[in-house]
Tab-separated table of C-alpha atoms and ligand atoms in Angstrom:
chain	number	residue	atom	x	y	z
A	478	UNK	CA	-20.015	-18.155	-21.376
A	479	UNK	CA	-16.440	-18.439	-20.213
A	480	UNK	CA	-15.845	-16.930	-16.805
A	481	UNK	CA	-13.197	-14.317	-16.177
A	482	UNK	CA	-12.734	-12.917	-12.679
A	483	UNK	CA	-10.219	-10.069	-12.659
A	484	UNK	CA	-7.697	-9.661	-9.819
A	485	UNK	CA	-8.791	-6.065	-9.352
A	486	UNK	CA	-11.683	-3.900	-10.535
A	487	UNK	CA	-12.310	-0.277	-9.517
A	488	UNK	CA	-15.936	0.519	-8.650
A	489	UNK	CA	-16.943	3.611	-10.620
A	490	UNK	CA	-20.540	4.822	-10.720
A	491	UNK	CA	-22.550	7.697	-12.189
A	492	UNK	CA	-21.698	9.748	-9.061
A	493	UNK	CA	-18.057	9.936	-10.070
A	494	UNK	CA	-19.059	10.887	-13.634
A	495	UNK	CA	-21.283	13.773	-12.457
A	496	UNK	CA	-18.673	14.960	-9.944
A	497	UNK	CA	-16.167	15.148	-12.787
A	498	UNK	CA	-18.703	17.075	-14.940
A	499	UNK	CA	-19.149	19.585	-12.083
A	500	UNK	CA	-15.410	20.192	-11.907
A	501	UNK	CA	-15.084	20.599	-15.661
A	502	UNK	CA	-17.909	23.087	-15.687
A	503	UNK	CA	-16.419	25.073	-12.796
A	504	UNK	CA	-13.334	26.082	-14.753
A	505	UNK	CA	-11.115	25.314	-11.723
A	506	UNK	CA	-9.252	22.173	-12.711
A	507	UNK	CA	-6.094	21.850	-10.614
A	508	UNK	CA	-5.426	22.279	-6.853
A	509	UNK	CA	-8.649	24.195	-6.397
A	510	UNK	CA	-11.706	23.863	-4.149
A	511	UNK	CA	-12.273	20.135	-4.722
A	512	UNK	CA	-8.670	19.376	-3.739
A	513	UNK	CA	-9.055	21.402	-0.560
A	514	UNK	CA	-12.314	19.622	0.283
A	515	UNK	CA	-10.757	16.187	-0.423
A	516	UNK	CA	-7.831	17.051	1.912
A	517	UNK	CA	-10.289	18.148	4.684
A	518	UNK	CA	-12.485	15.069	4.339
A	519	UNK	CA	-9.545	12.710	4.121
A	520	UNK	CA	-7.706	14.082	7.156
A	521	UNK	CA	-10.954	13.936	9.175
A	522	UNK	CA	-11.581	10.398	8.094
A	523	UNK	CA	-8.095	9.150	8.922
A	524	UNK	CA	-7.892	11.161	12.161
A	525	UNK	CA	-4.829	13.149	11.196
A	526	UNK	CA	-4.625	16.903	11.740
A	527	UNK	CA	-3.550	17.626	8.130
A	528	UNK	CA	-3.654	16.063	4.691
A	529	UNK	CA	-1.819	17.174	1.585
A	530	UNK	CA	-3.060	15.863	-1.738
A	531	UNK	CA	-0.462	15.037	-4.375
A	532	UNK	CA	-0.322	13.473	-7.832
A	533	UNK	CA	0.440	9.842	-6.746
A	534	UNK	CA	1.585	7.676	-3.871
A	535	UNK	CA	5.237	7.624	-4.962
A	536	UNK	CA	5.556	11.411	-4.707
A	537	UNK	CA	3.698	11.332	-1.370
A	538	UNK	CA	6.619	9.163	-0.044
A	539	UNK	CA	9.156	11.396	-1.803
A	540	UNK	CA	7.741	14.590	-0.243
A	541	UNK	CA	7.313	13.023	3.195
A	542	UNK	CA	11.003	12.094	3.277
A	543	UNK	CA	12.060	15.523	1.939
A	544	UNK	CA	9.846	17.278	4.498
A	545	UNK	CA	11.628	15.313	7.281
A	546	UNK	CA	14.981	16.416	5.909
A	547	UNK	CA	16.235	12.955	4.839
A	548	UNK	CA	19.289	13.337	2.596
A	549	UNK	CA	22.693	12.118	1.461
A	550	UNK	CA	24.396	9.840	3.973
A	551	UNK	CA	21.197	9.049	5.924
A	552	UNK	CA	19.845	5.532	6.332
A	553	UNK	CA	16.157	4.692	6.305
A	554	UNK	CA	15.003	1.320	7.498
A	555	UNK	CA	12.175	-0.306	5.616
A	556	UNK	CA	10.723	-3.633	4.517
A	557	UNK	CA	12.075	-5.433	1.481
A	558	UNK	CA	8.702	-7.052	0.888
A	559	UNK	CA	6.714	-4.190	-0.702
A	560	UNK	CA	6.177	-2.332	-3.966
A	561	UNK	CA	9.393	-0.792	-5.248
A	562	UNK	CA	8.222	2.808	-4.679
A	563	UNK	CA	8.689	2.451	-0.920
A	564	UNK	CA	12.447	1.900	-1.190
A	565	UNK	CA	12.916	4.061	-4.261
A	566	UNK	CA	11.663	7.063	-2.373
A	567	UNK	CA	14.707	6.671	-0.113
A	568	UNK	CA	17.059	6.550	-3.125
A	569	UNK	CA	15.469	9.787	-4.459
A	570	UNK	CA	16.940	11.543	-1.409
A	571	UNK	CA	20.410	10.166	-2.008
A	572	UNK	CA	19.870	8.182	1.202
A	573	UNK	CA	20.324	4.430	1.725
A	574	UNK	CA	17.437	2.016	2.193
A	575	UNK	CA	18.305	-0.552	4.847
A	576	UNK	CA	16.054	-3.657	4.903
A	577	UNK	CA	14.591	-5.243	7.973
A	578	UNK	CA	12.980	-8.656	7.711
A	579	UNK	CA	9.247	-9.355	7.774
A	580	UNK	CA	6.864	-11.575	9.712
A	581	UNK	CA	6.030	-14.847	7.957
A	582	UNK	CA	2.259	-14.578	8.697
A	583	UNK	CA	1.389	-10.846	8.250
A	584	UNK	CA	4.198	-10.147	5.717
A	585	UNK	CA	4.845	-6.919	7.649
A	586	UNK	CA	8.106	-5.519	8.972
A	587	UNK	CA	9.142	-6.930	12.379
A	588	UNK	CA	9.934	-4.375	15.052
A	589	UNK	CA	12.722	-6.614	16.432
A	590	UNK	CA	14.287	-6.763	12.988
A	591	UNK	CA	14.185	-2.885	12.795
A	592	UNK	CA	16.044	-2.664	16.120
A	593	UNK	CA	18.842	-4.825	14.721
A	594	UNK	CA	19.354	-2.514	11.744
A	595	UNK	CA	19.610	0.810	13.642
A	596	UNK	CA	22.966	2.567	13.252
A	597	UNK	CA	24.210	6.088	13.976
A	598	UNK	CA	23.155	7.052	10.412
A	599	UNK	CA	19.509	5.889	10.749
A	600	UNK	CA	17.070	8.829	10.433
A	601	UNK	CA	13.682	7.207	9.718
A	602	UNK	CA	11.703	4.021	9.491
A	603	UNK	CA	9.136	3.393	6.715
A	604	UNK	CA	6.685	0.712	7.748
A	605	UNK	CA	4.284	-0.526	5.085
A	606	UNK	CA	0.746	-1.672	5.962
A	607	UNK	CA	1.104	-4.440	3.364
A	608	UNK	CA	-1.934	-5.870	1.584
A	609	UNK	CA	-4.219	-3.921	3.952
A	610	UNK	CA	-2.890	-5.572	7.193
A	611	UNK	CA	-1.544	-2.866	9.508
A	612	UNK	CA	1.957	-3.284	10.929
A	613	UNK	CA	2.449	-2.948	14.668
A	614	UNK	CA	2.420	0.896	14.810
A	615	UNK	CA	2.807	1.261	18.618
A	616	UNK	CA	5.890	-0.950	18.637
A	617	UNK	CA	7.570	0.960	15.796
A	618	UNK	CA	6.445	4.259	17.307
A	619	UNK	CA	8.223	3.315	20.598
A	620	UNK	CA	11.391	2.321	18.728
A	621	UNK	CA	11.338	5.592	16.752
A	622	UNK	CA	10.851	7.650	19.928
A	623	UNK	CA	13.704	5.835	21.760
A	624	UNK	CA	16.127	6.322	18.877
A	625	UNK	CA	14.950	9.789	17.714
A	626	UNK	CA	13.733	8.569	14.290
A	627	UNK	CA	10.874	9.681	12.115
A	628	UNK	CA	8.099	7.172	11.443
A	629	UNK	CA	6.593	7.098	8.004
A	630	UNK	CA	3.559	4.907	7.450
A	631	UNK	CA	3.328	3.759	3.894
A	632	UNK	CA	-0.459	3.340	3.834
A	633	UNK	CA	-0.828	3.020	0.045
A	634	UNK	CA	-2.626	-0.325	0.492
A	635	UNK	CA	-4.389	0.345	3.768
A	636	UNK	CA	-7.087	3.032	3.584
A	637	UNK	CA	-8.961	2.723	6.859
A	638	UNK	CA	-6.986	-0.290	8.163
A	639	UNK	CA	-6.597	-0.011	11.946
A	640	UNK	CA	-4.248	-1.253	14.618
A	641	UNK	CA	-5.767	-1.155	18.151
A	642	UNK	CA	-8.492	1.102	16.806
A	643	UNK	CA	-6.126	3.653	15.298
A	644	UNK	CA	-6.208	4.196	11.549
A	645	UNK	CA	-3.201	3.621	9.327
A	646	UNK	CA	-1.562	6.982	8.592
A	647	UNK	CA	-2.730	8.666	11.832
A	648	UNK	CA	0.434	8.108	13.937
A	649	UNK	CA	3.479	8.686	11.844
A	650	UNK	CA	3.539	10.631	8.542
A	651	UNK	CA	1.046	8.754	6.392
A	652	UNK	CA	1.495	8.225	2.608
A	653	UNK	CA	-1.445	6.989	0.576
A	654	UNK	CA	-1.974	5.984	-3.076
A	655	UNK	CA	-5.191	6.168	-5.083
A	656	UNK	CA	-4.011	3.999	-7.964
A	657	UNK	CA	-6.890	2.134	-9.657
A	658	UNK	CA	-6.315	-1.145	-7.839
A	659	UNK	CA	-6.287	0.485	-4.426
A	660	UNK	CA	-9.200	0.363	-1.873
A	661	UNK	CA	-10.301	3.742	-3.264
A	662	UNK	CA	-9.044	5.370	-6.448
A	663	UNK	CA	-8.731	8.719	-8.172
A	664	UNK	CA	-7.077	7.213	-11.280
A	665	UNK	CA	-3.650	8.337	-10.159
A	666	UNK	CA	-3.345	10.241	-6.936
A	667	UNK	CA	-1.794	10.353	-3.488
A	668	UNK	CA	-2.150	11.908	-0.037
A	669	UNK	CA	0.191	12.702	2.836
A	670	UNK	CA	-1.272	12.812	6.336
A	671	UNK	CA	0.494	14.495	9.221
A	672	UNK	CA	0.017	15.739	12.707
A	673	UNK	CA	2.909	18.173	12.379
A	674	UNK	CA	2.302	21.728	11.235
A	675	UNK	CA	5.904	22.095	10.028
A	676	UNK	CA	5.908	18.853	7.996
A	677	UNK	CA	2.597	19.880	6.443
A	678	UNK	CA	3.854	23.351	5.566
A	679	UNK	CA	7.028	21.842	4.004
A	680	UNK	CA	5.000	19.352	1.962
A	681	UNK	CA	2.670	22.086	0.679
A	682	UNK	CA	5.593	24.199	-0.331
A	683	UNK	CA	7.505	21.417	-2.053
A	684	UNK	CA	4.351	20.220	-3.875
A	685	UNK	CA	3.995	23.500	-5.673
A	686	UNK	CA	7.463	24.591	-6.812
A	687	UNK	CA	8.464	25.925	-3.434
A	688	UNK	CA	6.058	28.806	-3.965
A	689	UNK	CA	5.408	30.703	-0.706
A	690	UNK	CA	3.303	33.388	-2.424
A	691	UNK	CA	2.319	33.934	-6.047
A	692	UNK	CA	5.466	33.472	-8.209
A	693	UNK	CA	7.702	33.804	-5.178
A	694	UNK	CA	9.779	30.673	-4.697
A	695	UNK	CA	11.746	30.073	-1.537
A	696	UNK	CA	12.997	26.482	-2.017
A	697	UNK	CA	13.511	23.986	-4.831
A	698	UNK	CA	10.078	22.426	-5.214
A	699	UNK	CA	8.224	20.329	-7.738
A	700	UNK	CA	4.890	20.048	-9.532
A	701	UNK	CA	3.365	17.234	-7.482
A	702	UNK	CA	-0.149	18.829	-7.509
A	703	UNK	CA	-3.394	16.886	-7.706
A	704	UNK	CA	-6.102	17.928	-10.184
A	705	UNK	CA	-9.631	18.785	-9.093
A	706	UNK	CA	-10.829	16.057	-11.414
A	707	UNK	CA	-8.945	13.506	-9.297
A	708	UNK	CA	-10.153	15.111	-6.072
A	709	UNK	CA	-13.788	15.080	-7.190
A	710	UNK	CA	-13.518	11.323	-7.861
A	711	UNK	CA	-11.770	10.855	-4.530
A	712	UNK	CA	-14.522	12.652	-2.616
A	713	UNK	CA	-17.125	10.312	-4.087
A	714	UNK	CA	-14.965	7.226	-3.504
A	715	UNK	CA	-14.249	8.254	0.087
A	716	UNK	CA	-17.956	8.119	0.882
A	717	UNK	CA	-17.973	4.482	-0.268
A	718	UNK	CA	-14.688	3.403	1.397
A	719	UNK	CA	-16.343	1.862	4.451
A	720	UNK	CA	-18.729	-0.103	2.284
A	721	UNK	CA	-15.915	-1.251	-0.063
A	722	UNK	CA	-13.812	-2.346	2.905
A	723	UNK	CA	-16.693	-4.250	4.514
A	724	UNK	CA	-17.209	-6.072	1.265
A	725	UNK	CA	-13.484	-6.912	0.993
A	726	UNK	CA	-13.519	-8.208	4.596
A	727	UNK	CA	-16.648	-10.302	3.870
A	728	UNK	CA	-15.147	-11.665	0.677
A	729	UNK	CA	-11.945	-12.601	2.506
A	730	UNK	CA	-13.931	-14.302	5.253
A	731	UNK	CA	-15.849	-16.348	2.623
A	732	UNK	CA	-12.654	-17.453	0.891
A	733	UNK	CA	-11.001	-18.325	4.178
A	734	UNK	CA	-13.896	-20.444	5.298
A	735	UNK	CA	-14.408	-22.232	1.933
A	736	UNK	CA	-10.883	-22.811	0.576
A	737	UNK	CA	-9.398	-26.103	1.769
A	738	UNK	CA	-6.300	-27.269	-0.018
A	739	UNK	CA	-3.389	-29.109	1.552
A	740	UNK	CA	-0.216	-27.065	1.217
A	741	UNK	CA	-2.006	-23.736	0.739
A	742	UNK	CA	-1.682	-21.347	3.662
A	743	UNK	CA	-4.474	-18.800	3.911
A	744	UNK	CA	-3.972	-15.184	5.075
A	745	UNK	CA	-3.850	-14.532	8.825
A	746	UNK	CA	-4.854	-11.538	10.861
A	747	UNK	CA	-3.443	-10.289	14.113
A	748	UNK	CA	-6.139	-9.857	16.841
A	749	UNK	CA	-5.322	-6.148	17.187
A	750	UNK	CA	-5.624	-5.464	13.485
A	751	UNK	CA	-8.427	-4.387	11.201
A	752	UNK	CA	-7.232	-5.961	7.952
A	753	UNK	CA	-8.887	-4.241	4.907
A	754	UNK	CA	-7.714	-6.914	2.375
A	755	UNK	CA	-6.251	-4.714	-0.350
A	756	UNK	CA	-5.001	-8.147	-1.405
A	757	UNK	CA	-5.925	-11.657	-0.323
A	758	UNK	CA	-2.571	-13.345	-0.313
A	759	UNK	CA	-2.107	-17.093	0.036
A	760	UNK	CA	1.227	-18.877	0.467
A	761	UNK	CA	2.140	-22.258	-1.062
A	762	UNK	CA	4.088	-24.603	1.145
A	763	UNK	CA	7.394	-25.733	-0.186
A	764	UNK	CA	7.310	-29.241	-1.575
A	765	UNK	CA	3.447	-29.356	-1.645
A	766	UNK	CA	2.314	-26.907	-4.325
A	767	UNK	CA	4.293	-25.383	-7.160
A	768	UNK	CA	3.156	-21.716	-7.096
A	769	UNK	CA	3.709	-21.116	-10.811
A	770	UNK	CA	1.914	-24.275	-11.905
A	771	UNK	CA	-1.006	-23.420	-9.487
A	772	UNK	CA	-1.128	-19.949	-10.987
A	773	UNK	CA	-1.396	-21.336	-14.509
A	774	UNK	CA	-4.225	-23.589	-13.387
A	775	UNK	CA	-6.128	-20.635	-11.903
A	776	UNK	CA	-5.575	-18.529	-15.012
A	777	UNK	CA	-6.702	-21.375	-17.282
A	778	UNK	CA	-9.939	-21.511	-15.202
A	779	UNK	CA	-10.550	-17.733	-15.594
A	780	UNK	CA	-9.387	-16.688	-12.112
A	781	UNK	CA	-7.221	-13.626	-12.194
A	782	UNK	CA	-4.241	-13.863	-9.857
A	783	UNK	CA	-0.946	-12.066	-9.392
A	784	UNK	CA	2.323	-12.272	-7.493
A	785	UNK	CA	2.918	-9.484	-4.984
A	786	UNK	CA	5.914	-9.437	-5.039
A	787	UNK	CA	8.115	-11.803	-7.045
A	788	UNK	CA	11.353	-10.438	-5.565
A	789	UNK	CA	12.332	-8.845	-2.291
A	790	UNK	CA	13.540	-5.343	-3.247
A	791	UNK	CA	17.235	-6.119	-2.686
A	792	UNK	CA	16.941	-8.813	-5.371
A	793	UNK	CA	15.662	-6.341	-7.986
A	794	UNK	CA	18.219	-5.767	-10.773
A	795	UNK	CA	18.429	-2.048	-9.832
A	796	UNK	CA	19.298	-2.911	-6.248
A	797	UNK	CA	21.721	-5.671	-7.289
A	798	UNK	CA	23.426	-3.004	-9.394
A	799	UNK	CA	23.638	-0.808	-6.242
A	800	UNK	CA	25.480	-3.654	-4.441
A	801	UNK	CA	22.651	-5.259	-2.399
A	802	UNK	CA	22.824	-9.068	-1.960
A	803	UNK	CA	20.634	-11.544	-0.085
A	804	UNK	CA	23.460	-11.959	2.387
A	805	UNK	CA	24.002	-8.285	3.069
A	806	UNK	CA	20.226	-7.634	3.305
A	807	UNK	CA	19.869	-10.513	5.810
A	808	UNK	CA	16.116	-11.042	5.390
A	809	UNK	CA	15.604	-14.812	5.214
A	810	UNK	CA	11.854	-14.651	5.706
A	811	UNK	CA	11.392	-12.298	2.742
A	812	UNK	CA	13.693	-14.555	0.719
A	813	UNK	CA	11.490	-17.494	1.463
A	814	UNK	CA	8.129	-15.739	0.899
A	815	UNK	CA	8.713	-14.203	-2.533
A	816	UNK	CA	8.642	-17.501	-4.483
A	817	UNK	CA	5.531	-18.713	-2.580
A	818	UNK	CA	3.003	-15.876	-2.403
A	819	UNK	CA	0.000	-15.522	-4.657
A	820	UNK	CA	-2.864	-12.928	-4.586
A	821	UNK	CA	-6.408	-14.002	-5.341
A	822	UNK	CA	-9.342	-11.739	-6.194
A	823	UNK	CA	-11.043	-10.120	-3.147
A	824	UNK	CA	-12.247	-6.800	-4.544
A	825	UNK	CA	-15.781	-5.400	-3.852
A	826	UNK	CA	-17.151	-6.189	-7.345
A	827	UNK	CA	-17.065	-9.959	-6.663
A	828	UNK	CA	-20.435	-11.681	-6.606
A	829	UNK	CA	-21.210	-14.596	-4.230
A	830	UNK	CA	-21.043	-17.095	-7.120
A	831	UNK	CA	-17.586	-15.722	-8.120
A	832	UNK	CA	-16.369	-16.434	-4.590
A	833	UNK	CA	-17.886	-19.938	-4.600
A	834	UNK	CA	-16.363	-20.612	-7.993
A	835	UNK	CA	-12.879	-19.503	-6.823
A	836	UNK	CA	-13.092	-21.816	-3.759
A	837	UNK	CA	-14.418	-24.737	-5.827
A	838	UNK	CA	-11.718	-24.439	-8.487
A	839	UNK	CA	-8.995	-24.219	-5.826
A	840	UNK	CA	-10.357	-27.121	-3.814
A	841	UNK	CA	-10.283	-29.298	-6.972
A	842	UNK	CA	-6.593	-28.606	-7.615
A	843	UNK	CA	-4.303	-31.544	-7.821
A	844	UNK	CA	-0.551	-31.146	-7.923
A	845	UNK	CA	0.719	-33.158	-10.935
B	1482	PLP	C1	3.100	-0.127	-0.789
B	1482	PLP	C2	3.071	0.945	-1.834
B	1482	PLP	N1	3.808	2.043	-1.716
B	1482	PLP	C3	3.799	3.023	-2.648
B	1482	PLP	C4	3.016	2.938	-3.796
B	1482	PLP	C5	3.120	3.953	-4.822
B	1482	PLP	O1	1.905	4.521	-5.184
B	1482	PLP	P1	1.570	5.067	-6.667
B	1482	PLP	O2	1.460	3.898	-7.530
B	1482	PLP	O3	0.289	5.861	-6.469
B	1482	PLP	O4	2.722	5.956	-7.026
B	1482	PLP	C6	2.206	1.768	-3.978
B	1482	PLP	C7	1.339	1.666	-5.125
B	1482	PLP	O5	1.379	1.029	-6.024
B	1482	PLP	C8	2.303	0.748	-2.991
B	1482	PLP	O6	1.587	-0.364	-3.150
């Protein structure tokens, strides 16, 4: 039988199915008891005082920025090497995303690069814990304190990642996604975590049409609510998160100790970091391996792979249209990484022989 190893695969069991059945039978389907319980469990797990469940990770970022009062004329510094939602959430506010370059090894935003981009208009920094590797939260926290900026932690890819023992999303305002490829899923879904009572209150208000009491609306809000069906799935998934992450970490360790190919750089991890391997991202060295040819070879051998991300955000057509250029963005590391990165399967459904197969196929590769 031909082998096919997908790049991602959510783990869904009978427990999720029976939890969904219970919700359907309860008659309370949206923003009810299961949502409240999911918020409680999630905030406790992350170590944040509050959690606000929303319909997806994009609106988590949108609400977080709104709750911090980001608006027209403001600048928000973020990484160009991330999923588009991170930067788009800034555009939603009529504010300007300003890009700070990333570290070649961790792919994460560099605190020194953030410092260079601060102006009188800067109001916030959005760091992204990319691929499950936490960024240096204490360094960015210090910068934000010194310059009176809000820190948003885009933790969409980093459920239970840690930096110096502190979980992603427990320092700044955390924004999580539960999209199916993520370390835990609710189908679609998102969560904001916050230590601030006023940010939490604002997020809750905005999530539900600015409704302060039944049919009494004080501000322009939205329908960004989570359903109880999503929350019930999330509660089951949260119980397995630690086990899923341990499996991802073990799978990554196996790949890193078995893949040996000249010109292929394997992922690295900072000593202070707990990397939860949302993605296992390798980098091809210029002049040694052609990334796209290597990708075709893997695909032909049944190994799912993907490019996260083919373009730094300022190179996306939308951002070109807005006037961004490589020169104005000034992020040479991100420019150099985008054509060379490749994600390999690392998800918890992989079997030992899948991992061995991936390593064997890669080790046999010969550049034409
Ligand atoms: C880094 C990052 N930020 C934000 C998001 C947006 O989350 P969602 O797809 O749930 O809207 C994602 C998810 O794809 C992401 O990877």
